[in-house]
Short mmCIF file of C-alpha atoms and ligand atoms in Angstrom, two decimals:
data_model
loop_
_atom_site.label_atom_id
_atom_site.label_comp_id
_atom_site.label_asym_id
_atom_site.label_seq_id
_atom_site.Cartn_x
_atom_site.Cartn_y
_atom_site.Cartn_z
CA MET D 1 221.30 -86.27 -2.56
CA ILE D 2 225.01 -86.77 -1.94
CA ILE D 3 224.06 -89.13 0.85
CA ILE D 4 222.05 -91.40 -1.45
CA GLU D 5 224.92 -91.41 -3.96
CA THR D 6 227.23 -92.87 -1.29
CA MET D 7 224.81 -95.73 -0.67
CA ASP D 8 224.51 -96.43 -4.40
CA GLU D 9 228.27 -96.26 -4.75
CA ILE D 10 228.78 -98.79 -1.95
CA VAL D 11 226.18 -101.15 -3.40
CA SER D 12 227.88 -100.92 -6.79
CA LEU D 13 231.41 -101.31 -5.39
CA ALA D 14 230.29 -104.25 -3.26
CA LYS D 15 229.03 -106.09 -6.35
CA ARG D 16 231.77 -105.03 -8.77
CA ARG D 17 234.66 -105.93 -6.46
CA GLY D 18 233.21 -109.13 -4.97
CA PHE D 19 232.00 -108.11 -1.52
CA ILE D 20 228.24 -108.66 -1.76
CA TYR D 21 226.01 -110.03 -4.54
CA PRO D 22 222.21 -110.28 -4.68
CA GLY D 23 221.17 -113.83 -3.68
CA SER D 24 220.14 -116.22 -6.51
CA GLU D 25 220.62 -113.36 -8.94
CA ILE D 26 220.43 -115.36 -12.20
CA TYR D 27 216.82 -116.24 -11.30
CA GLY D 28 215.89 -112.65 -10.53
CA GLY D 29 217.07 -112.71 -6.92
CA LEU D 30 215.01 -113.20 -3.78
CA ALA D 31 214.11 -110.19 -1.64
CA GLY D 32 216.08 -110.07 1.60
CA PHE D 33 218.80 -112.61 0.70
CA TRP D 34 222.42 -111.75 -0.11
CA ASP D 35 225.56 -113.68 -0.94
CA TYR D 36 229.02 -112.65 0.21
CA GLY D 37 231.71 -112.85 -2.47
CA PRO D 38 235.45 -113.57 -2.10
CA LEU D 39 236.13 -110.23 -0.38
CA GLY D 40 232.86 -110.10 1.55
CA VAL D 41 233.48 -113.42 3.20
CA GLU D 42 236.93 -112.22 4.32
CA LEU D 43 235.48 -108.99 5.74
CA LYS D 44 232.75 -110.86 7.57
CA ASN D 45 235.16 -113.50 8.90
CA ASN D 46 237.48 -110.73 10.11
CA ILE D 47 234.62 -109.01 11.96
CA LYS D 48 233.60 -112.30 13.55
CA ARG D 49 237.19 -113.23 14.45
CA GLU D 50 237.81 -109.83 16.12
CA TRP D 51 234.52 -110.13 17.99
CA TRP D 52 235.31 -113.65 19.20
CA ARG D 53 238.82 -112.62 20.25
CA LYS D 54 237.51 -109.71 22.29
CA MET D 55 234.44 -111.40 23.72
CA VAL D 56 235.79 -114.93 24.37
CA TYR D 57 239.59 -115.32 24.16
CA GLU D 58 240.48 -112.14 26.02
CA ARG D 59 238.11 -112.98 28.89
CA GLU D 60 238.08 -115.52 31.68
CA ASP D 61 234.35 -115.26 32.29
CA VAL D 62 233.01 -116.05 28.80
CA VAL D 63 232.83 -119.35 26.92
CA GLY D 64 231.65 -120.03 23.37
CA LEU D 65 228.83 -122.10 21.92
CA ASP D 66 227.47 -123.14 18.54
CA ALA D 67 223.87 -124.32 18.91
CA ALA D 68 221.61 -125.80 16.22
CA ILE D 69 219.58 -123.44 14.05
CA ILE D 70 216.44 -125.57 14.29
CA MET D 71 215.08 -126.36 17.72
CA ASN D 72 212.06 -128.04 19.26
CA PRO D 73 209.08 -125.72 18.62
CA GLU D 74 208.35 -125.73 22.35
CA VAL D 75 211.41 -123.44 22.71
CA TRP D 76 209.63 -120.70 20.76
CA LYS D 77 206.40 -121.16 22.68
CA ALA D 78 208.17 -120.83 26.03
CA SER D 79 210.38 -117.92 24.87
CA GLY D 80 207.30 -115.92 23.94
CA HIS D 81 208.30 -115.58 20.28
CA LEU D 82 205.24 -117.40 18.92
CA GLU D 83 203.03 -114.88 20.63
CA ALA D 84 205.02 -111.69 20.69
CA PHE D 85 207.72 -111.74 17.95
CA THR D 86 205.62 -109.64 15.63
CA ASP D 87 205.62 -106.55 13.45
CA PRO D 88 202.53 -104.37 13.05
CA LEU D 89 201.56 -104.21 9.36
CA VAL D 90 199.18 -102.14 7.27
CA GLU D 91 198.03 -102.98 3.76
CA CYS D 92 197.69 -100.43 0.97
CA LYS D 93 194.10 -100.90 -0.29
CA ALA D 94 195.09 -99.72 -3.79
CA CYS D 95 197.83 -102.30 -4.54
CA HIS D 96 197.64 -104.69 -1.53
CA LYS D 97 201.29 -104.27 -0.66
CA ARG D 98 202.04 -104.50 3.06
CA PHE D 99 204.28 -102.23 5.09
CA ARG D 100 205.29 -101.84 8.72
CA SER D 101 202.97 -99.33 10.32
CA ASP D 102 205.74 -98.22 12.71
CA LYS D 103 207.87 -96.95 9.79
CA PRO D 104 206.11 -93.73 8.68
CA GLU D 105 208.90 -92.85 6.17
CA THR D 106 208.28 -96.11 4.23
CA ILE D 107 204.55 -95.44 4.21
CA LYS D 108 205.03 -91.89 2.96
CA GLU D 109 207.41 -93.12 0.25
CA HIS D 110 204.83 -95.66 -0.91
CA GLU D 111 202.09 -93.04 -0.94
CA LYS D 112 204.21 -90.97 -3.31
CA GLU D 113 204.27 -93.91 -5.76
CA HIS D 114 200.48 -93.70 -6.09
CA GLY D 115 200.39 -89.97 -6.62
CA LYS D 116 197.37 -89.48 -4.39
CA LYS D 117 197.17 -90.85 -0.86
CA PRO D 118 195.76 -94.41 -0.90
CA GLU D 119 193.60 -95.87 1.86
CA TRP D 120 195.28 -98.14 4.40
CA THR D 121 193.90 -101.05 6.45
CA THR D 122 194.15 -100.85 10.24
CA PRO D 123 197.44 -102.32 11.56
CA LYS D 124 197.55 -106.09 12.14
CA THR D 125 200.40 -108.04 13.70
CA PHE D 126 202.38 -110.70 11.78
CA ASN D 127 204.81 -113.18 13.26
CA LEU D 128 208.40 -112.96 12.05
CA LEU D 129 209.42 -116.58 12.63
CA THR D 130 210.05 -118.58 9.44
CA GLU D 131 208.25 -121.92 9.47
CA VAL D 132 209.98 -125.15 8.44
CA TYR D 133 208.57 -128.63 8.13
CA LEU D 134 210.60 -131.68 9.09
CA GLY D 135 210.19 -135.34 8.04
CA THR D 136 209.07 -137.04 4.85
CA THR D 137 205.66 -138.44 5.81
CA GLU D 138 202.52 -136.49 6.74
CA PRO D 139 201.94 -134.97 9.17
CA LYS D 140 205.29 -133.28 8.97
CA GLN D 141 206.67 -131.70 12.11
CA LYS D 142 206.33 -127.96 12.05
CA THR D 143 209.04 -125.90 13.66
CA TYR D 144 210.93 -122.67 12.97
CA LEU D 145 214.25 -121.32 11.79
CA ARG D 146 215.60 -119.41 14.77
CA GLY D 147 214.48 -115.78 14.83
CA GLU D 148 217.31 -114.93 17.25
CA ILE D 149 220.35 -117.10 17.94
CA THR D 150 219.86 -116.46 21.64
CA GLN D 151 217.49 -119.27 22.57
CA GLY D 152 220.15 -121.89 21.72
CA VAL D 153 222.25 -120.42 24.52
CA PHE D 154 219.45 -120.77 27.06
CA MET D 155 218.83 -124.35 25.88
CA ASN D 156 222.43 -125.11 26.86
CA PHE D 157 222.66 -123.02 30.03
CA SER D 158 222.64 -126.06 32.34
CA ASN D 159 224.89 -128.09 30.00
CA VAL D 160 227.52 -125.37 30.11
CA VAL D 161 227.26 -124.95 33.90
CA ASP D 162 227.54 -128.72 34.41
CA SER D 163 230.34 -129.35 31.92
CA THR D 164 232.66 -126.37 32.54
CA ARG D 165 233.92 -124.38 35.52
CA VAL D 166 231.89 -121.22 34.92
CA LYS D 167 230.42 -119.42 37.93
CA ILE D 168 228.00 -116.51 37.93
CA PRO D 169 228.67 -113.88 36.69
CA PHE D 170 229.64 -115.50 33.38
CA GLY D 171 228.75 -115.27 29.72
CA ILE D 172 228.09 -117.53 26.75
CA ALA D 173 229.04 -116.11 23.36
CA GLN D 174 227.71 -117.27 20.04
CA ILE D 175 227.81 -116.27 16.37
CA GLY D 176 225.37 -117.67 13.86
CA LYS D 177 222.58 -117.27 11.36
CA ALA D 178 219.13 -116.03 12.26
CA PHE D 179 216.06 -115.76 10.03
CA ARG D 180 213.17 -113.32 10.09
CA ASN D 181 210.26 -113.20 7.74
CA GLU D 182 210.70 -109.45 7.27
CA ILE D 183 207.84 -107.94 5.28
CA THR D 184 209.86 -105.06 3.94
CA PRO D 185 213.50 -106.08 3.56
CA GLY D 186 215.58 -103.20 2.25
CA ASN D 187 218.41 -100.70 2.43
CA PHE D 188 220.74 -103.23 0.84
CA THR D 189 221.70 -105.86 3.46
CA TYR D 190 220.42 -103.74 6.36
CA ARG D 191 217.08 -105.52 6.68
CA SER D 192 217.53 -109.06 5.39
CA ARG D 193 215.56 -112.22 5.92
CA GLU D 194 218.67 -114.30 6.56
CA PHE D 195 221.44 -112.64 8.56
CA GLU D 196 224.11 -113.35 11.11
CA GLN D 197 224.20 -112.30 14.75
CA MET D 198 227.08 -112.12 17.23
CA GLU D 199 225.73 -112.28 20.75
CA LEU D 200 226.78 -112.49 24.35
CA GLU D 201 224.34 -113.71 27.01
CA TYR D 202 225.83 -112.66 30.35
CA PHE D 203 224.29 -114.34 33.40
CA VAL D 204 224.16 -112.34 36.60
CA LYS D 205 222.63 -112.51 40.07
CA PRO D 206 219.06 -111.22 40.26
CA ASP D 207 220.04 -107.87 41.70
CA ALA D 208 218.69 -104.65 40.17
CA LYS D 209 221.61 -102.38 41.08
CA GLU D 210 224.36 -104.85 40.22
CA SER D 211 222.75 -105.86 36.92
CA GLU D 212 222.35 -102.22 35.87
CA LYS D 213 226.05 -101.69 36.50
CA ILE D 214 226.89 -104.69 34.33
CA PHE D 215 224.49 -103.45 31.64
CA LYS D 216 226.32 -100.10 31.55
CA TYR D 217 229.69 -101.84 31.44
CA TRP D 218 228.74 -103.94 28.41
CA LYS D 219 227.15 -100.99 26.64
CA GLU D 220 230.42 -99.05 26.83
CA GLU D 221 232.53 -102.08 25.94
CA ARG D 222 230.56 -102.70 22.78
CA LEU D 223 230.76 -99.09 21.60
CA LYS D 224 234.51 -99.07 22.25
CA TRP D 225 234.92 -102.20 20.12
CA TYR D 226 233.52 -100.47 17.03
CA VAL D 227 235.58 -97.33 17.63
CA ARG D 228 238.76 -99.35 18.11
CA LEU D 229 238.10 -101.02 14.79
CA GLY D 230 238.02 -97.66 13.12
CA MET D 231 234.37 -96.57 13.08
CA ASP D 232 233.92 -92.81 13.26
CA LYS D 233 232.84 -92.00 16.84
CA GLU D 234 230.85 -89.02 15.58
CA LYS D 235 228.64 -91.35 13.59
CA LEU D 236 227.81 -93.56 16.55
CA ARG D 237 225.31 -93.01 19.33
CA PHE D 238 223.26 -94.87 21.91
CA ARG D 239 219.49 -94.75 21.80
CA GLU D 240 217.37 -95.92 24.66
CA HIS D 241 214.22 -97.88 23.78
CA ALA D 242 210.93 -96.35 24.85
CA ALA D 243 208.67 -98.71 26.82
CA ASP D 244 206.39 -99.35 23.81
CA GLU D 245 209.21 -100.40 21.46
CA ARG D 246 211.03 -102.81 23.76
CA ALA D 247 211.10 -106.49 22.78
CA HIS D 248 208.82 -108.69 24.87
CA TYR D 249 211.78 -110.05 26.84
CA ALA D 250 213.48 -106.73 27.70
CA ARG D 251 213.28 -104.88 31.01
CA PHE D 252 215.17 -102.10 29.31
CA ALA D 253 217.29 -101.78 26.20
CA GLU D 254 219.62 -99.47 24.32
CA ASP D 255 220.69 -99.60 20.72
CA ILE D 256 224.01 -98.63 19.21
CA GLU D 257 223.10 -96.65 16.10
CA TYR D 258 225.15 -95.58 13.10
CA GLN D 259 224.46 -92.48 11.05
CA ALA D 260 223.81 -94.30 7.79
CA PRO D 261 222.92 -92.55 4.52
CA PHE D 262 219.32 -93.66 5.22
CA GLY D 263 219.31 -92.17 8.74
CA TRP D 264 220.40 -93.20 12.23
CA SER D 265 220.08 -96.99 12.26
CA GLU D 266 220.42 -99.66 14.93
CA PHE D 267 223.05 -102.32 14.45
CA GLU D 268 223.57 -103.64 17.96
CA GLY D 269 221.22 -103.90 20.91
CA ILE D 270 222.17 -104.12 24.59
CA HIS D 271 219.26 -105.71 26.41
CA HIS D 272 218.49 -106.29 30.05
CA ARG D 273 216.43 -109.47 29.70
CA GLY D 274 215.98 -109.89 33.46
CA GLU D 275 214.73 -113.33 34.42
CA TRP D 276 212.51 -113.58 31.35
CA ASP D 277 214.31 -116.36 29.48
CA LEU D 278 215.61 -118.67 32.18
CA GLY D 279 212.35 -118.13 34.06
CA ARG D 280 210.26 -119.15 31.04
CA HIS D 281 212.45 -122.22 30.43
CA LYS D 282 212.32 -123.05 34.17
CA LEU D 283 216.11 -123.08 34.48
CA THR D 284 217.90 -122.26 37.69
CA TYR D 285 221.44 -121.98 39.03
CA LYS D 286 222.84 -123.24 42.33
CA SER D 287 225.56 -121.14 43.91
CA ASP D 288 228.53 -122.65 45.80
CA GLU D 289 226.66 -121.78 49.00
CA GLY D 290 223.77 -123.96 47.83
CA LYS D 291 221.41 -121.05 47.05
CA GLU D 292 219.19 -121.78 44.05
CA TYR D 293 217.92 -118.89 41.93
CA THR D 294 216.95 -117.82 38.41
CA PRO D 295 219.83 -115.77 36.98
CA TRP D 296 219.17 -112.58 35.07
CA VAL D 297 220.56 -111.96 31.62
CA ILE D 298 222.35 -108.96 30.12
CA GLU D 299 222.67 -109.38 26.39
CA THR D 300 224.77 -107.73 23.70
CA SER D 301 223.32 -108.56 20.29
CA GLY D 302 225.07 -107.32 17.17
CA GLY D 303 224.35 -107.98 13.51
CA VAL D 304 227.37 -109.16 11.53
CA ASP D 305 225.84 -108.03 8.22
CA ARG D 306 224.89 -104.60 9.55
CA ALA D 307 228.36 -104.21 11.05
CA ALA D 308 229.91 -105.18 7.70
CA LEU D 309 227.70 -102.67 5.87
CA PHE D 310 228.49 -99.85 8.30
CA PHE D 311 232.22 -100.63 8.35
CA LEU D 312 232.14 -100.41 4.54
CA LEU D 313 230.15 -97.17 4.50
CA ASP D 314 232.35 -95.66 7.19
CA ALA D 315 235.55 -96.66 5.36
CA TYR D 316 234.45 -95.29 1.99
CA GLN D 317 236.69 -92.33 1.10
CA LYS D 318 236.80 -90.28 -2.05
CA GLY D 319 240.16 -88.66 -2.73
CA LYS D 320 241.06 -86.30 -5.59
CA ASP D 321 241.87 -89.08 -8.00
CA ARG D 322 240.98 -92.24 -6.16
CA VAL D 323 238.39 -94.03 -4.08
CA TYR D 324 239.69 -95.98 -1.14
CA LEU D 325 238.31 -98.05 1.70
CA LYS D 326 239.96 -96.94 4.91
CA LEU D 327 239.16 -100.22 6.61
CA HIS D 328 241.03 -101.05 9.81
CA PRO D 329 243.86 -103.39 8.69
CA LYS D 330 242.42 -106.12 10.91
CA LEU D 331 239.19 -105.97 8.91
CA ALA D 332 240.67 -105.49 5.44
CA PRO D 333 240.06 -108.58 3.26
CA TYR D 334 243.68 -108.60 2.03
CA LYS D 335 246.45 -107.26 4.24
CA VAL D 336 249.07 -107.02 1.52
CA ALA D 337 249.23 -106.95 -2.28
CA VAL D 338 252.47 -108.00 -3.93
CA PHE D 339 253.47 -106.76 -7.41
CA PRO D 340 256.42 -107.28 -9.69
CA LEU D 341 257.14 -103.85 -11.22
CA LEU D 342 256.85 -105.38 -14.69
CA ALA D 343 254.95 -108.57 -15.41
CA ASN D 344 257.12 -109.48 -18.41
CA LYS D 345 260.48 -109.43 -16.63
CA GLU D 346 261.14 -112.96 -15.45
CA GLU D 347 263.68 -112.03 -12.78
CA LEU D 348 261.27 -109.51 -11.20
CA VAL D 349 258.36 -111.97 -11.26
CA LYS D 350 260.54 -114.69 -9.72
CA LYS D 351 261.70 -112.46 -6.87
CA ALA D 352 258.18 -111.07 -6.29
CA ARG D 353 256.83 -114.64 -6.18
CA THR D 354 259.22 -115.57 -3.36
CA VAL D 355 258.13 -112.46 -1.41
CA TYR D 356 254.47 -113.35 -2.05
CA GLU D 357 254.87 -117.01 -1.05
CA ASP D 358 256.68 -116.03 2.14
CA LEU D 359 254.12 -113.40 3.23
CA LYS D 360 251.27 -115.78 2.35
CA LYS D 361 252.30 -118.08 5.19
CA LYS D 362 251.57 -115.30 7.70
CA PHE D 363 248.95 -113.00 6.17
CA VAL D 364 246.12 -112.96 3.67
CA VAL D 365 248.00 -111.71 0.61
CA VAL D 366 247.01 -111.07 -3.00
CA TRP D 367 249.16 -111.20 -6.12
CA ASP D 368 248.61 -108.60 -8.83
CA ASP D 369 250.57 -108.18 -12.04
CA ARG D 370 247.90 -106.66 -14.30
CA GLY D 371 248.26 -103.23 -15.91
CA ASN D 372 250.66 -100.64 -14.55
CA ILE D 373 251.51 -99.84 -10.94
CA GLY D 374 249.09 -96.89 -10.82
CA LYS D 375 246.17 -99.09 -11.84
CA ARG D 376 247.15 -101.74 -9.34
CA TYR D 377 247.25 -99.16 -6.50
CA PHE D 378 243.86 -97.90 -7.63
CA ALA D 379 242.39 -101.41 -7.59
CA GLN D 380 243.83 -102.27 -4.16
CA ASP D 381 242.74 -98.92 -2.65
CA GLU D 382 239.18 -99.60 -3.74
CA ILE D 383 239.08 -102.86 -1.76
CA GLY D 384 240.95 -101.48 1.23
CA THR D 385 244.29 -103.34 1.02
CA PRO D 386 246.47 -101.46 3.56
CA TRP D 387 249.90 -102.20 2.04
CA CYS D 388 251.15 -102.72 -1.50
CA VAL D 389 254.60 -104.22 -1.96
CA THR D 390 256.47 -103.68 -5.24
CA VAL D 391 259.51 -105.66 -6.31
CA ASP D 392 261.55 -103.55 -8.74
CA PHE D 393 264.99 -103.73 -10.36
CA ASP D 394 266.67 -102.28 -7.26
CA SER D 395 265.21 -105.16 -5.23
CA LEU D 396 267.39 -107.56 -7.20
CA GLU D 397 270.45 -105.61 -6.01
CA ASP D 398 269.59 -104.38 -2.51
CA GLY D 399 267.13 -107.06 -1.30
CA ALA D 400 264.55 -104.39 -0.42
CA VAL D 401 261.05 -103.60 -1.69
CA THR D 402 258.81 -100.53 -1.85
CA VAL D 403 255.91 -100.61 0.61
CA ARG D 404 253.12 -98.16 -0.16
CA ASP D 405 250.61 -97.16 2.52
CA ARG D 406 246.94 -97.06 1.45
CA ASP D 407 245.89 -94.08 3.58
CA THR D 408 248.86 -91.75 3.16
CA THR D 409 250.10 -93.14 -0.23
CA LYS D 410 253.59 -92.68 1.23
CA GLN D 411 256.22 -95.18 0.12
CA GLU D 412 258.97 -96.73 2.21
CA ARG D 413 261.86 -98.96 1.29
CA ILE D 414 261.91 -102.07 3.48
CA SER D 415 264.38 -104.91 3.46
CA ILE D 416 262.75 -108.20 2.40
CA ASP D 417 264.01 -110.03 5.46
CA LYS D 418 262.27 -107.46 7.72
CA LEU D 419 259.08 -107.23 5.66
CA ALA D 420 256.93 -109.75 7.59
CA THR D 421 257.85 -108.14 10.94
CA TYR D 422 257.16 -104.69 9.50
CA ILE D 423 253.65 -105.76 8.36
CA ASP D 424 253.01 -107.64 11.59
CA ASN D 425 253.92 -104.61 13.75
CA LYS D 426 251.66 -102.33 11.72
CA LEU D 427 248.80 -104.83 11.75
CA ASN D 428 248.94 -105.27 15.48
CA ALA D 429 249.57 -101.64 16.41
CA GLU D 430 246.65 -100.50 18.59
CA ASN D 431 245.32 -97.20 17.44
N1 GAP F 1 218.70 -111.60 20.75
C1 GAP F 1 218.26 -110.26 20.67
C2 GAP F 1 217.97 -109.83 19.32
O1 GAP F 1 217.89 -110.63 18.40
P1 GAP F 1 217.40 -107.69 17.94
O2 GAP F 1 217.52 -106.25 18.33
O3 GAP F 1 216.09 -108.16 17.42
O4 GAP F 1 217.82 -108.49 19.23
C3 GAP F 1 219.88 -107.84 17.20
O5 GAP F 1 218.54 -108.04 16.89
C4 GAP F 1 220.67 -107.42 16.00
O6 GAP F 1 220.48 -108.34 14.93
C5 GAP F 1 220.25 -106.07 15.41
O7 GAP F 1 220.83 -104.99 16.11
C6 GAP F 1 220.76 -106.18 14.00
O8 GAP F 1 222.13 -105.86 13.94
C7 GAP F 1 220.57 -107.66 13.70
N2 GAP F 1 219.32 -107.82 12.92
C8 GAP F 1 218.07 -107.93 13.39
N3 GAP F 1 217.18 -108.07 12.39
C9 GAP F 1 217.90 -108.01 11.24
C10 GAP F 1 217.57 -108.09 9.85
N4 GAP F 1 216.33 -108.27 9.44
N5 GAP F 1 218.58 -108.00 8.95
C11 GAP F 1 219.86 -107.83 9.34
N6 GAP F 1 220.23 -107.77 10.63
C12 GAP F 1 219.28 -107.87 11.57
#
């Protein structure tokens, strides 16, 4: 019961404070679509920036890419998605609603709605790719919104090899939108129809032992990334896919799962795709020694929206008299809030404005002069702002401000000329 409350509280906080809104809400919404508000877009951008920094900028063996969302439909034929990117569905014969037959909890929940157990059809498979039609005259060209961002990387494998200095082993990283015609979107943003992925396709020699080593390396790296950004280690685990649940392209796969209020849930997959993709697209690589072969692929595939949801859930803290989001400062939408002690004292506002304008050049900063200090702390805690800076009457004399820490609520007096360095050191301190 408590668990469900947390989920409801996060959904409510996300809407009330501008993280996540239901998509096209004024027309009744659209199942599986969500809009990110002023704070949500910052959180998501911060997650993506940290991912890109770790996966691209800090490495010599990874380059980035931004491929088109819509591709030639032949891509999806060759990749196997037209045939195998499916979910097994059953239909309730009483109300004709459809559910995934591999999710017994959802089925049981639906049965409860009817009171007595309804009859179900036998499972049938449905393709998850979303169709789009291009052109203005008939017949229009049918293709698909990408169901995984991955295929765009394979489409550009040879372009990247020919136009850069990469040599196997190397990776191509990408972040972008993917679309799936999910039959039962739900659990807030967890299962959406439009979502964002952050993926690395790492190309290796076709060698079983070596590729398994690289698979293990990436698995650990990805878990560490979440922990370093503050996720509770105790709420994370790996789960290996059984043979009958692996995607059509995977030789083997493991998920990183988070202990969400709705149960252990996958939010990143590490997949050994073997030679499936480059083999299907008939793409090869020539080594410096002139040996031509089909590289194998190790993939790390994370969901930006699921990461954002789990970072929010994980950060949600209820104190005695406050709720606060203990987000890692790197992920927090605003790093600093600046207040004048009193909003009606011109000299305080003027001084606070100069502090605000100066910090704004270096960090994402918010100005707040509503209500009293206590209310402002409360409001900033709820959105996870790590540091609140107050300009008071003493500041006019001693050139210092009060900096209040979100997690400890402790206050420190810091000289204005050292403030930016103070924030910068805290922000970049590895924990
Ligand atoms: N390229 C491999 C791939 O797409 P996946 O396990 O199907 O693998 C990877 O998806 C990640 O994408 C998931 O772990 C999840 O975080 C995210 N994802 C998948 N379907 C999603 C959905 N319907 N809504 C939100 N995120 C989704």
